[in-house]
Amino acid sequence: AQQDDGRDRWSVAAAGAVTLAGLASAVLGPAGAAQLAGVVALAEVVHRLATRGRE
């Protein structure tokens, strides 16, 4: 059963991070893709913390 609060779905930033990591791995190689994915993941955490309590 799916939850209606969105916790079982990927956020737009997380889906974007996976997409960018896939594209970056083709261009930058695995190390560059891992760094890019890490930066985007940290940005997602910062965004969630900044918007926490507004919903």
Short mmCIF file of N, CA, C and O in Angstrom, two decimals:
data_model
loop_
_atom_site.label_atom_id
_atom_site.label_comp_id
_atom_site.label_asym_id
_atom_site.label_seq_id
_atom_site.Cartn_x
_atom_site.Cartn_y
_atom_site.Cartn_z
N ALA A 1 0.84 -1.19 0.00
CA ALA A 1 0.00 0.00 0.00
C ALA A 1 0.88 1.24 0.00
O ALA A 1 1.81 1.36 0.78
N GLN A 2 0.54 2.18 -0.88
CA GLN A 2 1.30 3.41 -0.95
C GLN A 2 0.78 4.42 0.05
O GLN A 2 -0.40 4.46 0.35
N GLN A 3 1.71 5.21 0.56
CA GLN A 3 1.33 6.27 1.48
C GLN A 3 1.00 7.52 0.68
O GLN A 3 1.58 7.77 -0.36
N ASP A 4 0.07 8.33 1.18
CA ASP A 4 -0.32 9.55 0.48
C ASP A 4 0.56 10.74 0.85
O ASP A 4 0.44 11.78 0.25
N ASP A 5 1.45 10.58 1.83
CA ASP A 5 2.27 11.71 2.25
C ASP A 5 3.52 11.86 1.39
O ASP A 5 4.32 12.76 1.64
N GLY A 6 3.75 11.02 0.39
CA GLY A 6 4.86 11.16 -0.53
C GLY A 6 6.18 10.60 -0.04
O GLY A 6 7.19 10.74 -0.70
N ARG A 7 6.22 9.97 1.11
CA ARG A 7 7.49 9.46 1.64
C ARG A 7 8.01 8.27 0.86
O ARG A 7 9.19 7.98 0.91
N ASP A 8 7.15 7.57 0.15
CA ASP A 8 7.62 6.41 -0.61
C ASP A 8 7.95 6.78 -2.05
O ASP A 8 8.30 5.93 -2.84
N ARG A 9 7.87 8.04 -2.40
CA ARG A 9 8.19 8.50 -3.75
C ARG A 9 9.48 9.31 -3.73
O ARG A 9 9.83 9.89 -2.73
N TRP A 10 10.14 9.36 -4.86
CA TRP A 10 11.37 10.14 -4.98
C TRP A 10 11.02 11.60 -5.17
O TRP A 10 10.05 11.94 -5.84
N SER A 11 11.80 12.46 -4.57
CA SER A 11 11.62 13.88 -4.82
C SER A 11 12.17 14.21 -6.20
O SER A 11 12.92 13.44 -6.78
N VAL A 12 11.82 15.36 -6.70
CA VAL A 12 12.30 15.79 -8.00
C VAL A 12 13.82 15.90 -7.98
O VAL A 12 14.50 15.50 -8.93
N ALA A 13 14.39 16.42 -6.91
CA ALA A 13 15.84 16.57 -6.81
C ALA A 13 16.54 15.21 -6.81
O ALA A 13 17.58 15.04 -7.43
N ALA A 14 15.97 14.23 -6.12
CA ALA A 14 16.58 12.90 -6.08
C ALA A 14 16.52 12.24 -7.45
O ALA A 14 17.51 11.63 -7.89
N ALA A 15 15.40 12.35 -8.13
CA ALA A 15 15.29 11.80 -9.48
C ALA A 15 16.26 12.50 -10.42
O ALA A 15 16.89 11.87 -11.27
N GLY A 16 16.39 13.81 -10.24
CA GLY A 16 17.35 14.57 -11.05
C GLY A 16 18.78 14.15 -10.77
O GLY A 16 19.61 14.08 -11.69
N ALA A 17 19.08 13.85 -9.51
CA ALA A 17 20.44 13.41 -9.16
C ALA A 17 20.77 12.09 -9.84
O ALA A 17 21.88 11.91 -10.34
N VAL A 18 19.83 11.18 -9.88
CA VAL A 18 20.06 9.89 -10.54
C VAL A 18 20.26 10.10 -12.03
O VAL A 18 21.16 9.51 -12.65
N THR A 19 19.44 10.94 -12.63
CA THR A 19 19.56 11.22 -14.05
C THR A 19 20.90 11.88 -14.37
O THR A 19 21.60 11.47 -15.30
N LEU A 20 21.26 12.89 -13.59
CA LEU A 20 22.53 13.57 -13.81
C LEU A 20 23.72 12.64 -13.59
O LEU A 20 24.71 12.71 -14.31
N ALA A 21 23.63 11.78 -12.59
CA ALA A 21 24.72 10.84 -12.34
C ALA A 21 24.89 9.88 -13.51
O ALA A 21 26.02 9.56 -13.89
N GLY A 22 23.81 9.46 -14.09
CA GLY A 22 23.89 8.58 -15.26
C GLY A 22 24.52 9.28 -16.44
O GLY A 22 25.38 8.73 -17.13
N LEU A 23 24.11 10.52 -16.70
CA LEU A 23 24.69 11.28 -17.79
C LEU A 23 26.15 11.63 -17.51
O LEU A 23 27.00 11.55 -18.40
N ALA A 24 26.43 12.01 -16.28
CA ALA A 24 27.79 12.39 -15.91
C ALA A 24 28.74 11.21 -16.00
O ALA A 24 29.90 11.37 -16.35
N SER A 25 28.25 10.01 -15.70
CA SER A 25 29.13 8.85 -15.77
C SER A 25 29.58 8.59 -17.20
O SER A 25 30.70 8.12 -17.43
N ALA A 26 28.74 8.94 -18.15
CA ALA A 26 29.12 8.78 -19.55
C ALA A 26 30.15 9.83 -19.96
O ALA A 26 31.01 9.58 -20.80
N VAL A 27 30.08 11.02 -19.36
CA VAL A 27 30.95 12.13 -19.74
C VAL A 27 32.17 12.23 -18.83
O VAL A 27 33.30 12.37 -19.30
N LEU A 28 31.95 12.16 -17.53
CA LEU A 28 33.02 12.40 -16.56
C LEU A 28 33.69 11.14 -16.04
O LEU A 28 34.72 11.23 -15.39
N GLY A 29 33.06 10.02 -16.22
CA GLY A 29 33.57 8.79 -15.64
C GLY A 29 32.95 8.55 -14.28
O GLY A 29 32.24 9.41 -13.74
N PRO A 30 33.20 7.41 -13.69
CA PRO A 30 32.55 7.05 -12.42
C PRO A 30 32.89 7.98 -11.26
O PRO A 30 32.02 8.30 -10.46
N ALA A 31 34.14 8.42 -11.14
CA ALA A 31 34.52 9.28 -10.01
C ALA A 31 33.82 10.63 -10.10
O ALA A 31 33.29 11.13 -9.10
N GLY A 32 33.77 11.22 -11.27
CA GLY A 32 33.09 12.50 -11.44
C GLY A 32 31.60 12.38 -11.22
O GLY A 32 30.97 13.26 -10.64
N ALA A 33 31.02 11.27 -11.67
CA ALA A 33 29.59 11.05 -11.47
C ALA A 33 29.27 10.89 -9.99
O ALA A 33 28.26 11.41 -9.52
N ALA A 34 30.13 10.20 -9.26
CA ALA A 34 29.90 10.03 -7.83
C ALA A 34 29.99 11.36 -7.10
O ALA A 34 29.20 11.64 -6.19
N GLN A 35 30.95 12.20 -7.48
CA GLN A 35 31.06 13.53 -6.86
C GLN A 35 29.83 14.37 -7.16
O GLN A 35 29.30 15.04 -6.27
N LEU A 36 29.39 14.36 -8.40
CA LEU A 36 28.21 15.14 -8.77
C LEU A 36 26.97 14.65 -8.02
O LEU A 36 26.19 15.45 -7.50
N ALA A 37 26.81 13.35 -7.92
CA ALA A 37 25.65 12.80 -7.20
C ALA A 37 25.71 13.17 -5.72
O ALA A 37 24.68 13.47 -5.11
N GLY A 38 26.90 13.19 -5.15
CA GLY A 38 27.04 13.59 -3.75
C GLY A 38 26.65 15.03 -3.52
O GLY A 38 25.96 15.36 -2.55
N VAL A 39 27.07 15.91 -4.41
CA VAL A 39 26.72 17.33 -4.29
C VAL A 39 25.22 17.52 -4.41
O VAL A 39 24.61 18.26 -3.63
N VAL A 40 24.61 16.84 -5.36
CA VAL A 40 23.16 16.98 -5.53
C VAL A 40 22.41 16.39 -4.34
O VAL A 40 21.41 16.94 -3.89
N ALA A 41 22.91 15.29 -3.79
CA ALA A 41 22.28 14.69 -2.61
C ALA A 41 22.37 15.63 -1.41
O ALA A 41 21.39 15.77 -0.65
N LEU A 42 23.51 16.28 -1.24
CA LEU A 42 23.64 17.25 -0.15
C LEU A 42 22.69 18.43 -0.36
O LEU A 42 22.10 18.94 0.59
N ALA A 43 22.54 18.87 -1.60
CA ALA A 43 21.61 19.96 -1.89
C ALA A 43 20.18 19.55 -1.54
O ALA A 43 19.41 20.37 -1.02
N GLU A 44 19.84 18.29 -1.78
CA GLU A 44 18.51 17.79 -1.43
C GLU A 44 18.29 17.84 0.08
O GLU A 44 17.23 18.24 0.56
N VAL A 45 19.30 17.45 0.84
CA VAL A 45 19.19 17.47 2.30
C VAL A 45 19.01 18.90 2.79
O VAL A 45 18.15 19.19 3.63
N VAL A 46 19.80 19.81 2.26
CA VAL A 46 19.69 21.21 2.65
C VAL A 46 18.31 21.76 2.29
O VAL A 46 17.69 22.46 3.09
N HIS A 47 17.82 21.41 1.13
CA HIS A 47 16.49 21.87 0.72
C HIS A 47 15.40 21.34 1.64
O HIS A 47 14.51 22.08 2.06
N ARG A 48 15.49 20.06 2.00
CA ARG A 48 14.49 19.49 2.90
C ARG A 48 14.53 20.14 4.28
O ARG A 48 13.50 20.38 4.90
N LEU A 49 15.74 20.40 4.78
CA LEU A 49 15.86 21.05 6.07
C LEU A 49 15.34 22.48 6.04
O LEU A 49 14.71 22.94 6.98
N ALA A 50 15.59 23.17 4.95
CA ALA A 50 15.15 24.56 4.81
C ALA A 50 13.65 24.67 4.69
O ALA A 50 13.04 25.63 5.18
N THR A 51 13.00 23.69 4.07
CA THR A 51 11.55 23.75 3.87
C THR A 51 10.77 22.96 4.92
O THR A 51 9.55 22.95 4.88
N ARG A 52 11.49 22.33 5.86
CA ARG A 52 10.81 21.56 6.90
C ARG A 52 9.95 22.49 7.74
O ARG A 52 10.39 23.55 8.14
N GLY A 53 8.74 22.09 8.00
CA GLY A 53 7.84 22.89 8.82
C GLY A 53 6.96 23.82 8.01
O GLY A 53 6.01 24.37 8.52
N ARG A 54 7.24 24.00 6.74
CA ARG A 54 6.44 24.88 5.87
C ARG A 54 5.27 24.14 5.27
O ARG A 54 4.37 24.74 4.73
N GLU A 55 5.34 22.81 5.29
CA GLU A 55 4.28 22.02 4.64
C GLU A 55 3.16 21.71 5.57
O GLU A 55 3.23 21.60 6.71
#
